[in-house]
Amino acid sequence: MLNNPFQNALDQLQKAASYLEKDSFSKLEILKNPEKVIEVTFPITMDDGSVRIFEGYRVQFNSARGPYKGGIRFHPQVSMDEVKALAFWMMMKCAVVNLPLGGGKGGVTVDPKQLSEKELERLSRGYMKAIARDVGPLVDVPAPDVNTNPQIMAWMVDEYRKFKNQNSKIKIDKKNEGPEVLAMITGKPVNKGGSEGRTEATGMGGMFTLQAVLKKLSLSSSAHFSAASKVADSATGSSKIGANAPRQLIVAVQGFGNVGFFVAKLLSEKGFKVVAVSDSKGGVYVKQGIDVEKTLECKKKNGHLEGCYCKEGACDLAFGKRITNQELLELPVDILIPSALENQITKENAPKIQAKIILEMANGPTTPEADEILHKRGIIVIPDILANAGGVTVSYFEWYQNRNNQRWSKDKVNQKLKEVMNESVDSVWAESQKHRIPLRTAAFILATKRILSKIK
Ligand code: NAD
């Protein structure tokens, strides 16, 4: 399979291996294999009365640091190799941000856009019923990912409660769900045990990460980062490029779902100029900058993003420049933010990328070959296992609140998230400076050491 994401993940691990102590090599084999893979088929009754069989997966990669943790994806491309890769990256990500969690991931091979609301609910419940005996608050804690959301988490937690009730003498009332049910999944609606700040957490974490890296770059004068030191001198979106006066940093975002929308919105609120966004159908490029929230409204109204040009509260499809996803990746911007799927930046387009910094909000958007090319070109890649770890961090906060019957304010959640992201950037940055290596390899070294130290 071309660009098999799991093979890519193992290649990334291999790069970090040469920086590890020799006596950890044998233990490293443990991290190349998931502890448990679950493959299920389950029936769903469609609205027309027919029955369709769906395939689902849950991969429990490693639990050395704590319960497995990772989202559930509904997408036609979901396969065992993809879910294994995503579970592996979750294991690494939780260790990079130092959470007491392991790595897992799940998915169903389905195009949810072809389902009615009722069919989507039956699919969500059917999948949870199929994996219920393998998950739980201290075992494996799922969350949202591509095409899944708080409502889907609510259906799943309800299905899990039914499973518990069928298998225990003490019945749990829907209105009195305690930690043993609520803490089995994160990303729930706030009125159903979800945490404040979880919906925007991945984008928010990405923003904190980018700000922290920009701050580092202005302090660093090392040769390895020389290209980027031209880019940024502050964490507020203003920069000096060449000898010119400070100007806004220019950003393009691929993917306009939960992660892409929030990272674009939050960065534009901080003074960055977002000039392009895209979704699976294509995108829009507005050199003067995009009104991110209005553009989302335009997409919802018209059913697509292409062409949406919004200014002073009004949107017009005639004015926005339509661009393909490929064109978006190659735009003349300072910061490129892939926020969709794997394998978007490849050896074919890496030589054409004009951004100086890539903030990987999607999981696995850059292939290993592309990584090499970007590195040689002096482009800084802020790796997925650091950049998008805000989501799992606030998921951890949600799990913690559920287990301890607490409710934190949004300010508290965001403040704690900022602390975690800043500390993680500090640690990854230090490792990168120590060995003069890219941030991805540095993050892998840090995570691998932390995981291996828990394996006796
Ligand atoms: P989502 O379903 O909310 O949005 C996905 C977006 O990507 C949609 O706008 C979709 O149209 C677009 N898309 C799909 N295929 C595309 C393509 N070929 N080209 C361009 N755009 C395309 O999903 P999400 O939760 O925003 O997740 C996006 C990425 O972020 C995924 O890689 C996911 O694993 C990762 N991630 C998500 C979270 C989270 O908390 N949701 C956390 C960490 C990482």
Coordinates of C-alpha atoms and ligand atoms in Angstrom, one line a residue, residues 73 75 86 93 105 113 144-148 198 202 254-260 278-281 299 325 339-342 344 361-363 388-389 391-392, ligand 1:
R73 CA -13.1 8.1 13.3
H75 CA -14.6 7.7 7.3
L86 CA -3.4 6.6 14.7
K93 CA 1.3 12.0 21.9
K105 CA -7.8 4.6 18.4
K113 CA -22.5 11.9 4.9
P144 CA -14.1 12.3 18.9
D145 CA -12.1 12.3 15.7
V146 CA -12.9 12.9 12.0
N147 CA -16.7 12.9 11.5
T148 CA -17.5 12.2 15.1
R198 CA -13.0 20.4 24.9
T202 CA -7.3 20.9 19.7
Q254 CA -6.2 22.7 5.0
G255 CA -9.4 21.1 6.5
F256 CA -12.2 23.1 7.9
G257 CA -13.7 20.8 10.4
N258 CA -13.5 21.0 14.2
V259 CA -9.7 21.3 14.3
G260 CA -9.2 23.5 11.2
S278 CA -10.3 24.3 2.5
D279 CA -12.4 21.1 3.0
S280 CA -12.7 17.9 1.1
K281 CA -14.4 19.6 -1.8
K299 CA -20.1 27.0 4.0
N325 CA -6.4 21.4 -1.8
S339 CA -5.9 19.9 9.6
A340 CA -7.5 17.1 7.5
L341 CA -6.1 13.7 6.9
E342 CA -2.8 11.7 6.5
Q344 CA -1.1 15.3 2.3
M361 CA -2.9 19.7 13.3
A362 CA -3.9 16.6 11.4
N363 CA -2.4 13.3 12.4
N388 CA -2.5 18.6 18.1
A389 CA -2.1 17.2 21.6
G391 CA -7.4 17.6 22.2
V392 CA -6.2 14.7 24.3
Ligands
NAD1 P1 -13.6 16.8 11.2 O1 -14.4 15.7 10.7 O2 -14.3 17.8 12.1 O3 -13.0 17.7 10.0 C1 -12.2 17.1 8.9 C2 -12.1 18.2 7.9 O4 -11.2 17.7 6.8 C3 -13.4 18.5 7.1 O5 -13.5 19.9 6.9 C4 -13.3 17.7 5.8 O6 -14.0 18.3 4.7 C5 -11.8 17.9 5.6 N1 -11.2 17.0 4.6 C6 -11.5 15.7 4.5 N2 -10.7 15.2 3.5 C7 -10.0 16.2 3.0 C8 -9.1 16.3 2.0 N3 -8.7 15.3 1.2 N4 -8.5 17.5 1.8 C9 -8.9 18.6 2.5 N5 -9.8 18.5 3.5 C10 -10.3 17.4 3.7 O7 -12.3 16.2 11.8 P2 -11.3 16.9 12.9 O8 -11.7 16.4 14.2 O9 -11.2 18.4 12.6 O10 -9.9 16.2 12.6 C11 -9.1 16.7 11.6 C12 -7.7 16.1 11.8 O11 -7.2 16.5 13.1 C13 -7.6 14.6 11.8 O12 -6.3 14.2 11.3 C14 -7.7 14.2 13.2 O13 -7.2 12.9 13.5 C15 -6.9 15.3 13.9 N6 -7.1 15.5 15.3 C16 -8.4 15.7 15.7 C17 -8.6 15.9 17.1 C18 -9.9 16.3 17.7 O14 -10.0 16.6 18.9 N7 -11.0 16.3 16.9 C19 -7.5 15.9 18.0 C20 -6.2 15.6 17.5 C21 -6.1 15.5 16.1

